[in-house]
């Protein structure tokens, strides 16, 4: 009798465990599906428009550093820029547009201005709905 | 003979009916399509209507403005010129609309408007000309509600980029303070101070000829030059932004003061 009770206990506990595992499996699947539905941010490498920049190795070095920052570091430090186009993305676009020297300087200028209260220096129409400053690379 | 007459009458009746229905243009139906934003149906109806060239261009111009297709609107303007001058409500709507648009489209509209109605000195046109050169304008001419924005714009209009550049060279952040960006100037001055202190610290502890000192000096120099370039650029963009801000408020002011609509 004791053997039967012990046996049935094991059977039942195994069944329960299986059910739990199934449930956790379903939940995990749901989580994976939900995570997959979010669109990944566009983190591309430089797309140089100036022909002279294409032969400058330092441009590629700067592009590589920005690429690594955006894909590895930025998410780790949960970076939250105060500008609509983040400082790293803006620098990358400036390098694309103006070349390495001017592009880096313009990007660093935005970086040095980036503080939580910076929106107060800008006009109303330049503030987006989420409280960030609208910025664009002037061509 | 009587049968022939009847047949001719019937044919004439049908011909007139069909001709009438072919040429008919229902303005209320167009308003309905516009109100409910049936864009495709709206355009299809306009395309199928047998309107004269100027009327067709006029209604298409209205359609393109409603759906914010500015370049297509300008294509229709030449043909619709005469009808546009008579429609005051739509002209006001266009003024308010283009005051909020980007510079190239705004300039195109107001130069066109000048060409259509050269002696028009009222409305948004006045404020557009004020915004072109605020330093020559008496502030008392500007409505009270817009005066603050106008003063800000007129003040920024006088600022010289080269002065901002020189001030930033003397002290980081001073150029930003000159153009009225207090937060940016504090942030810049703070970051430059930290980089400067890092240089002093590294020179004090490890000496000048050391990689750490070189890195610190490099960072300081890069941010210092960026601060100078940025102040110069910011002075230019600040003028532009305050002008846009002023014109935005002009547009809102006129929209609240005078009725304006597409139809």
Short mmCIF file of C-alpha atoms in Angstrom, two decimals:
data_model
loop_
_atom_site.label_atom_id
_atom_site.label_comp_id
_atom_site.label_asym_id
_atom_site.label_seq_id
_atom_site.Cartn_x
_atom_site.Cartn_y
_atom_site.Cartn_z
CA UNK A 1 0.00 0.00 0.00
CA UNK A 2 2.79 2.40 0.95
CA UNK A 3 4.54 1.53 -2.30
CA UNK A 4 1.34 2.30 -4.23
CA UNK A 5 0.97 5.68 -2.47
CA UNK A 6 4.58 6.58 -3.13
CA UNK A 7 4.24 5.47 -6.77
CA UNK A 8 1.02 7.45 -7.31
CA UNK A 9 2.60 10.51 -5.64
CA UNK A 10 5.49 10.36 -8.07
CA UNK A 11 3.16 9.91 -11.00
CA UNK A 12 1.02 12.87 -9.94
CA UNK A 13 3.97 15.11 -9.18
CA UNK A 14 5.50 14.28 -12.56
CA UNK A 15 2.24 15.10 -14.29
CA UNK A 16 2.04 18.40 -12.42
CA UNK A 17 5.63 19.17 -13.34
CA UNK A 18 4.88 18.36 -16.97
CA UNK A 19 1.87 20.68 -16.88
CA UNK A 20 3.97 23.41 -15.36
CA UNK A 21 6.64 22.93 -17.95
CA UNK A 22 4.06 23.11 -20.71
CA UNK A 23 2.67 26.30 -19.24
CA UNK A 24 6.09 27.84 -18.90
CA UNK A 25 6.83 26.72 -22.45
CA UNK A 26 3.71 28.51 -23.71
CA UNK A 27 4.58 31.63 -21.76
CA UNK A 28 8.12 31.55 -23.11
CA UNK A 29 6.79 31.21 -26.66
CA UNK A 30 4.49 34.18 -26.10
CA UNK A 31 7.35 36.23 -24.72
CA UNK A 32 9.53 35.35 -27.69
CA UNK A 33 6.73 36.25 -30.08
CA UNK A 34 6.12 39.59 -28.34
CA UNK A 35 9.81 40.42 -28.35
CA UNK A 36 10.01 39.65 -32.04
CA UNK A 37 7.16 42.05 -32.85
CA UNK A 38 9.24 45.10 -31.87
CA UNK A 39 10.98 46.70 -34.80
CA UNK A 40 14.75 46.84 -34.40
CA UNK A 41 16.37 50.29 -34.62
CA UNK A 42 18.17 51.11 -37.82
CA UNK A 43 21.84 50.85 -36.96
CA UNK A 44 23.54 50.89 -40.30
CA UNK A 45 27.13 51.69 -41.16
CA UNK A 46 28.12 54.98 -42.81
CA UNK A 47 26.72 55.75 -46.25
CA UNK A 48 29.18 58.31 -47.49
CA UNK A 49 27.89 60.87 -49.95
CA UNK A 50 31.12 62.83 -50.38
CA UNK A 51 33.52 61.13 -52.79
CA UNK A 52 36.60 62.48 -50.96
CA UNK A 53 35.51 60.87 -47.68
CA UNK A 54 35.51 57.45 -49.32
CA UNK A 55 39.32 57.41 -49.44
CA UNK A 56 39.87 58.56 -45.85
CA UNK A 57 40.55 55.58 -43.54
CA UNK A 58 39.75 57.68 -40.46
CA UNK A 59 36.18 58.09 -41.72
CA UNK A 60 35.77 54.32 -41.61
CA UNK A 61 37.39 54.23 -38.17
CA UNK A 62 34.89 56.82 -36.88
CA UNK A 63 32.05 54.94 -38.60
CA UNK A 64 33.20 51.68 -37.01
CA UNK A 65 33.39 53.21 -33.55
CA UNK A 66 29.89 54.68 -33.91
CA UNK A 67 28.61 51.34 -35.22
CA UNK A 68 30.04 49.48 -32.21
CA UNK A 69 28.68 52.11 -29.82
CA UNK A 70 25.19 51.97 -31.31
CA UNK A 71 24.99 48.18 -31.51
CA UNK A 72 26.81 47.17 -28.32
CA UNK A 73 27.31 49.98 -25.82
CA UNK A 74 24.20 52.11 -26.32
CA UNK A 75 21.79 49.35 -25.28
CA UNK A 76 23.96 48.28 -22.35
CA UNK A 77 23.97 51.74 -20.77
CA UNK A 78 20.28 52.24 -21.76
CA UNK A 79 21.14 55.53 -23.42
CA UNK A 80 18.27 58.01 -23.73
CA UNK A 81 19.15 61.06 -25.78
CA UNK A 82 17.28 64.37 -25.43
CA UNK A 83 17.22 64.89 -29.18
CA UNK A 84 14.92 63.09 -31.58
CA UNK A 85 17.86 61.97 -33.70
CA UNK A 86 20.25 60.67 -31.04
CA UNK A 87 23.73 62.21 -30.77
CA UNK A 88 25.49 59.15 -32.23
CA UNK A 89 23.05 58.87 -35.14
CA UNK A 90 23.28 62.61 -35.75
CA UNK A 91 27.10 62.45 -35.79
CA UNK A 92 26.93 59.58 -38.26
CA UNK A 93 24.59 61.50 -40.54
CA UNK A 94 26.75 64.63 -40.26
CA UNK A 95 29.84 62.62 -41.25
CA UNK A 96 27.86 61.27 -44.21
CA UNK A 97 26.84 64.78 -45.22
CA UNK A 98 29.76 67.05 -44.37
CA UNK A 99 32.74 64.70 -44.20
CA UNK A 100 34.78 63.52 -41.23
CA UNK A 101 36.13 66.79 -39.80
CA UNK A 102 33.09 69.04 -39.91
CA UNK A 103 30.68 66.16 -39.30
CA UNK A 104 32.49 65.11 -36.12
CA UNK A 105 32.61 68.68 -34.82
CA UNK A 106 28.90 69.26 -35.44
CA UNK A 107 28.10 65.94 -33.78
CA UNK A 108 30.29 66.75 -30.76
CA UNK A 109 28.54 70.11 -30.49
CA UNK A 110 25.18 68.37 -30.13
CA UNK A 111 26.68 65.91 -27.66
CA UNK A 112 28.04 68.72 -25.49
CA UNK A 113 24.62 70.46 -25.49
CA UNK A 114 22.69 67.27 -24.68
CA UNK A 115 21.18 67.75 -21.22
CA UNK A 116 17.68 67.02 -19.83
CA UNK A 117 16.70 70.71 -19.76
CA UNK A 118 17.97 71.56 -23.26
CA UNK A 119 14.42 71.69 -24.66
CA UNK A 120 13.97 75.04 -22.88
CA UNK A 121 16.46 76.63 -25.29
CA UNK A 122 14.34 75.67 -28.28
CA UNK A 123 11.10 77.02 -29.76
CA UNK A 124 7.78 75.28 -29.12
CA UNK A 125 7.44 73.90 -32.63
CA UNK A 126 10.81 72.20 -32.32
CA UNK A 127 9.72 70.04 -29.38
CA UNK A 128 8.15 66.73 -30.30
CA UNK A 129 5.24 65.07 -28.48
CA UNK A 130 7.57 62.93 -26.38
CA UNK A 131 9.46 66.01 -25.16
CA UNK A 132 12.50 65.59 -27.37
CA UNK A 133 14.09 68.27 -29.51
CA UNK A 134 13.54 67.86 -33.23
CA UNK A 135 16.83 68.03 -35.07
CA UNK A 136 17.86 67.39 -38.64
CA UNK A 137 20.99 67.49 -40.71
CA UNK A 138 20.80 70.57 -42.92
CA UNK A 139 21.85 69.76 -46.48
CA UNK B 1 -44.99 64.56 -89.89
CA UNK B 2 -46.39 64.56 -86.40
CA UNK B 3 -44.51 61.33 -85.60
CA UNK B 4 -41.29 62.88 -86.90
CA UNK B 5 -41.82 65.94 -84.73
CA UNK B 6 -42.40 63.78 -81.67
CA UNK B 7 -39.29 61.73 -82.38
CA UNK B 8 -37.24 64.87 -82.83
CA UNK B 9 -38.59 66.23 -79.56
CA UNK B 10 -37.78 63.01 -77.73
CA UNK B 11 -34.26 62.93 -79.18
CA UNK B 12 -33.74 66.58 -78.29
CA UNK B 13 -35.03 65.94 -74.76
CA UNK B 14 -32.67 63.01 -74.19
CA UNK B 15 -29.77 64.90 -75.73
CA UNK B 16 -30.35 67.88 -73.45
CA UNK B 17 -30.74 65.65 -70.40
CA UNK B 18 -27.54 63.75 -71.09
CA UNK B 19 -25.63 66.93 -71.94
CA UNK B 20 -26.84 68.55 -68.76
CA UNK B 21 -25.88 65.61 -66.54
CA UNK B 22 -22.50 65.35 -68.25
CA UNK B 23 -21.62 68.97 -67.59
CA UNK B 24 -23.07 69.15 -64.10
CA UNK B 25 -20.73 69.83 -61.19
CA UNK B 26 -22.08 69.34 -57.70
CA UNK B 27 -20.19 71.61 -55.30
CA UNK B 28 -22.03 70.20 -52.28
CA UNK B 29 -20.88 66.72 -53.22
CA UNK B 30 -17.28 67.97 -53.48
CA UNK B 31 -17.62 69.56 -50.04
CA UNK B 32 -18.96 66.27 -48.71
CA UNK B 33 -15.99 64.37 -50.21
CA UNK B 34 -13.60 66.93 -48.78
CA UNK B 35 -15.18 66.93 -45.33
CA UNK B 36 -15.08 63.15 -45.05
CA UNK B 37 -11.59 62.98 -46.57
CA UNK B 38 -12.46 60.63 -49.42
CA UNK B 39 -9.24 61.51 -51.23
CA UNK B 40 -9.39 59.04 -54.12
CA UNK B 41 -13.10 59.57 -54.81
CA UNK B 42 -12.59 63.33 -54.60
CA UNK B 43 -9.84 63.33 -57.22
CA UNK B 44 -11.73 60.88 -59.44
CA UNK B 45 -14.82 63.11 -59.33
CA UNK B 46 -12.79 66.19 -60.24
CA UNK B 47 -11.10 64.32 -63.08
CA UNK B 48 -14.42 63.13 -64.48
CA UNK B 49 -16.10 66.54 -64.29
CA UNK B 50 -16.31 68.55 -67.48
CA UNK B 51 -15.13 71.83 -66.02
CA UNK B 52 -13.37 74.68 -67.83
CA UNK B 53 -9.58 74.67 -67.46
CA UNK B 54 -9.40 77.43 -64.85
CA UNK B 55 -12.18 75.96 -62.67
CA UNK B 56 -10.63 72.52 -62.88
CA UNK B 57 -7.25 73.95 -61.81
CA UNK B 58 -8.95 75.90 -59.01
CA UNK B 59 -10.67 72.84 -57.56
CA UNK B 60 -7.59 70.71 -57.99
CA UNK B 61 -5.53 73.37 -56.20
CA UNK B 62 -7.97 73.13 -53.29
CA UNK B 63 -7.73 69.36 -53.35
CA UNK B 64 -3.90 69.38 -53.32
CA UNK B 65 -3.80 71.87 -50.46
CA UNK B 66 -6.15 69.76 -48.39
CA UNK B 67 -3.89 66.73 -48.80
CA UNK B 68 -0.70 68.80 -48.39
CA UNK B 69 0.71 68.20 -51.88
CA UNK B 70 2.32 71.61 -52.20
CA UNK B 71 4.29 71.11 -55.41
CA UNK B 72 1.15 69.91 -57.24
CA UNK B 73 -0.75 72.89 -55.85
CA UNK B 74 1.78 75.29 -57.37
CA UNK B 75 1.39 73.55 -60.73
CA UNK B 76 -2.32 74.41 -60.71
CA UNK B 77 -1.89 77.98 -59.48
CA UNK B 78 -1.11 79.58 -62.84
CA UNK B 79 -4.35 78.42 -64.43
CA UNK B 80 -6.44 79.08 -61.31
CA UNK B 81 -5.02 82.56 -60.74
CA UNK B 82 -8.17 84.54 -61.58
CA UNK B 83 -10.45 82.41 -59.41
CA UNK B 84 -7.99 82.45 -56.51
CA UNK B 85 -8.04 86.25 -56.31
CA UNK B 86 -11.80 86.26 -55.79
CA UNK B 87 -11.87 83.63 -53.04
CA UNK B 88 -10.87 85.56 -49.90
CA UNK B 89 -11.54 82.68 -47.49
CA UNK B 90 -9.30 80.35 -49.43
CA UNK B 91 -6.58 83.02 -49.75
CA UNK B 92 -6.59 83.46 -45.97
CA UNK B 93 -6.44 79.71 -45.55
CA UNK B 94 -3.46 79.57 -47.90
CA UNK B 95 -1.69 82.36 -46.00
CA UNK B 96 -2.14 80.56 -42.69
CA UNK B 97 -1.18 77.25 -44.26
CA UNK B 98 2.04 78.46 -45.89
CA UNK B 99 3.15 80.47 -42.87
CA UNK B 100 3.63 77.13 -41.14
CA UNK B 101 5.39 75.47 -44.05
CA UNK B 102 9.07 75.16 -44.87
CA UNK B 103 10.91 78.18 -46.24
CA UNK B 104 11.03 77.33 -49.93
CA UNK B 105 7.27 76.69 -50.20
CA UNK B 106 6.47 79.75 -48.09
CA UNK B 107 8.62 82.00 -50.26
CA UNK B 108 7.11 80.55 -53.42
CA UNK B 109 3.57 81.16 -52.19
CA UNK B 110 4.14 84.72 -51.02
CA UNK B 111 5.98 85.73 -54.20
CA UNK B 112 3.07 84.26 -56.16
CA UNK B 113 0.62 86.06 -53.92
CA UNK B 114 2.47 89.31 -54.52
CA UNK B 115 2.15 88.71 -58.24
CA UNK B 116 -1.59 87.95 -58.02
CA UNK B 117 -2.56 90.81 -55.67
CA UNK B 118 0.26 93.37 -55.78
CA UNK B 119 -1.48 96.07 -53.76
CA UNK B 120 -2.66 93.88 -50.93
CA UNK B 121 -1.21 95.35 -47.74
CA UNK B 122 -3.37 93.58 -45.19
CA UNK B 123 -3.32 90.17 -43.68
CA UNK B 124 -0.49 87.77 -43.34
CA UNK B 125 1.46 89.36 -46.14
CA UNK B 126 2.33 92.28 -43.86
CA UNK B 127 3.65 89.95 -41.22
CA UNK B 128 5.58 88.00 -43.75
CA UNK B 129 7.33 91.19 -44.89
CA UNK B 130 7.89 92.12 -41.22
CA UNK B 131 9.54 88.80 -40.66
CA UNK B 132 11.84 89.36 -43.63
CA UNK B 133 13.44 92.38 -42.00
CA UNK B 134 12.33 92.92 -38.40
CA UNK B 135 14.95 95.52 -37.53
CA UNK B 136 13.27 98.09 -39.79
CA UNK B 137 9.85 97.62 -38.21
CA UNK B 138 8.23 99.58 -35.41
CA UNK B 139 7.22 97.10 -32.70
CA UNK B 140 4.04 99.02 -31.91
CA UNK B 141 2.65 98.04 -35.33
CA UNK B 142 2.68 94.40 -34.29
CA UNK B 143 -0.41 93.12 -32.42
CA UNK B 144 0.10 92.76 -28.67
CA UNK B 145 -0.29 88.99 -28.71
CA UNK B 146 2.53 88.63 -31.21
CA UNK B 147 4.80 91.32 -29.82
CA UNK B 148 6.81 89.09 -27.50
CA UNK B 149 7.68 86.64 -30.27
CA UNK B 150 8.46 89.50 -32.58
CA UNK B 151 10.81 91.10 -30.05
CA UNK B 152 12.62 87.78 -29.58
CA UNK B 153 13.01 87.41 -33.31
CA UNK B 154 14.14 91.03 -33.79
CA UNK B 155 16.68 90.59 -31.00
CA UNK B 156 18.06 87.37 -32.50
CA UNK B 157 18.14 88.97 -35.95
CA UNK B 158 20.76 91.48 -34.76
CA UNK B 159 23.12 88.80 -33.41
CA UNK B 160 26.24 88.23 -35.48
CA UNK B 161 27.60 84.69 -35.89
CA UNK B 162 31.19 85.96 -35.91
CA UNK B 163 30.70 87.58 -32.48
CA UNK B 164 29.36 84.30 -31.09
CA UNK B 165 32.39 82.53 -32.57
CA UNK B 166 34.83 84.96 -30.95
CA UNK B 167 33.08 84.80 -27.58
CA UNK B 168 33.17 80.99 -27.65
CA UNK B 169 36.88 81.16 -28.36
CA UNK B 170 37.43 83.36 -25.31
CA UNK B 171 35.32 81.22 -22.97
CA UNK B 172 33.47 78.00 -23.91
CA UNK B 173 29.72 78.52 -23.64
CA UNK B 174 29.86 82.32 -23.85
CA UNK B 175 28.80 82.28 -27.50
CA UNK B 176 25.70 80.27 -26.60
CA UNK B 177 24.93 82.71 -23.79
CA UNK B 178 25.21 85.57 -26.30
CA UNK B 179 22.45 84.07 -28.44
CA UNK B 180 20.31 83.26 -25.41
CA UNK B 181 20.84 79.49 -25.05
CA UNK B 182 21.42 79.45 -21.30
CA UNK B 183 21.20 75.67 -20.79
CA UNK B 184 23.50 74.91 -23.70
CA UNK B 185 26.04 77.41 -22.40
CA UNK B 186 26.00 75.85 -18.92
CA UNK B 187 26.34 72.35 -20.36
CA UNK B 188 29.24 73.40 -22.57
CA UNK B 189 31.04 75.31 -19.88
CA UNK B 190 30.61 72.37 -17.49
CA UNK B 191 31.91 69.78 -19.94
CA UNK B 192 34.88 71.94 -20.92
CA UNK B 193 35.75 72.56 -17.27
CA UNK B 194 35.72 68.82 -16.58
CA UNK B 195 37.97 68.12 -19.56
CA UNK B 196 40.31 70.96 -18.50
CA UNK B 197 40.55 69.60 -14.95
CA UNK B 198 41.28 66.13 -16.32
CA UNK B 199 44.21 67.57 -18.29
CA UNK B 200 45.57 69.32 -15.19
CA UNK B 201 45.18 66.14 -13.16
CA UNK B 202 46.87 63.91 -15.73
CA UNK B 203 49.77 66.35 -16.20
CA UNK B 204 50.18 66.64 -12.42
CA UNK B 205 50.19 62.88 -11.80
CA UNK B 206 51.70 61.27 -14.93
CA UNK B 207 53.32 64.19 -16.77
CA UNK B 208 52.73 65.81 -20.12
CA UNK B 209 54.50 63.14 -22.21
CA UNK B 210 52.07 60.33 -21.42
CA UNK B 211 49.28 58.67 -23.47
CA UNK B 212 46.65 59.59 -20.86
CA UNK B 213 47.57 63.28 -21.11
CA UNK B 214 47.43 63.08 -24.91
CA UNK B 215 43.97 61.52 -24.79
CA UNK B 216 42.70 64.18 -22.38
CA UNK B 217 44.19 67.01 -24.43
CA UNK B 218 42.65 65.46 -27.56
CA UNK B 219 39.18 65.32 -26.00
CA UNK B 220 39.45 68.88 -24.69
CA UNK B 221 40.62 70.22 -28.07
CA UNK B 222 37.90 68.38 -30.01
CA UNK B 223 35.12 69.66 -27.76
CA UNK B 224 36.65 73.16 -27.70
CA UNK B 225 36.68 73.43 -31.51
CA UNK B 226 33.19 71.86 -31.65
CA UNK B 227 31.96 74.54 -29.23
CA UNK B 228 33.32 77.30 -31.49
CA UNK B 229 31.86 75.80 -34.68
CA UNK B 230 28.57 75.05 -32.91
CA UNK B 231 28.13 78.60 -31.62
CA UNK B 232 28.61 79.96 -35.12
CA UNK B 233 26.05 77.54 -36.56
CA UNK B 234 23.60 78.02 -33.68
CA UNK B 235 23.51 81.80 -34.19
CA UNK B 236 22.37 81.25 -37.75
CA UNK B 237 19.83 78.56 -36.95
CA UNK B 238 18.44 80.49 -33.97
CA UNK B 239 17.42 83.38 -36.24
CA UNK B 240 15.72 80.97 -38.56
CA UNK B 241 13.96 79.13 -35.74
CA UNK B 242 12.68 82.30 -34.08
CA UNK B 243 11.42 83.56 -37.43
CA UNK B 244 9.51 80.30 -37.89
CA UNK B 245 8.19 80.52 -34.35
CA UNK B 246 6.94 84.06 -34.99
CA UNK B 247 5.30 83.05 -38.27
CA UNK B 248 3.69 80.06 -36.56
CA UNK B 249 2.07 82.38 -34.05
CA UNK B 250 1.09 84.83 -36.80
CA UNK B 251 -0.68 81.96 -38.53
CA UNK B 252 -2.51 80.94 -35.34
CA UNK B 253 -3.41 84.56 -34.60
CA UNK B 254 -4.92 85.08 -38.03
CA UNK B 255 -6.72 81.74 -37.93
CA UNK B 256 -8.41 82.79 -34.68
CA UNK B 257 -9.14 86.38 -35.82
CA UNK B 258 -10.52 85.88 -39.33
CA UNK B 259 -12.47 82.98 -40.84
CA UNK B 260 -10.55 80.94 -43.35
CA UNK B 261 -11.49 77.72 -45.10
CA UNK B 262 -10.88 75.69 -48.22
CA UNK B 263 -14.56 75.64 -49.35
#
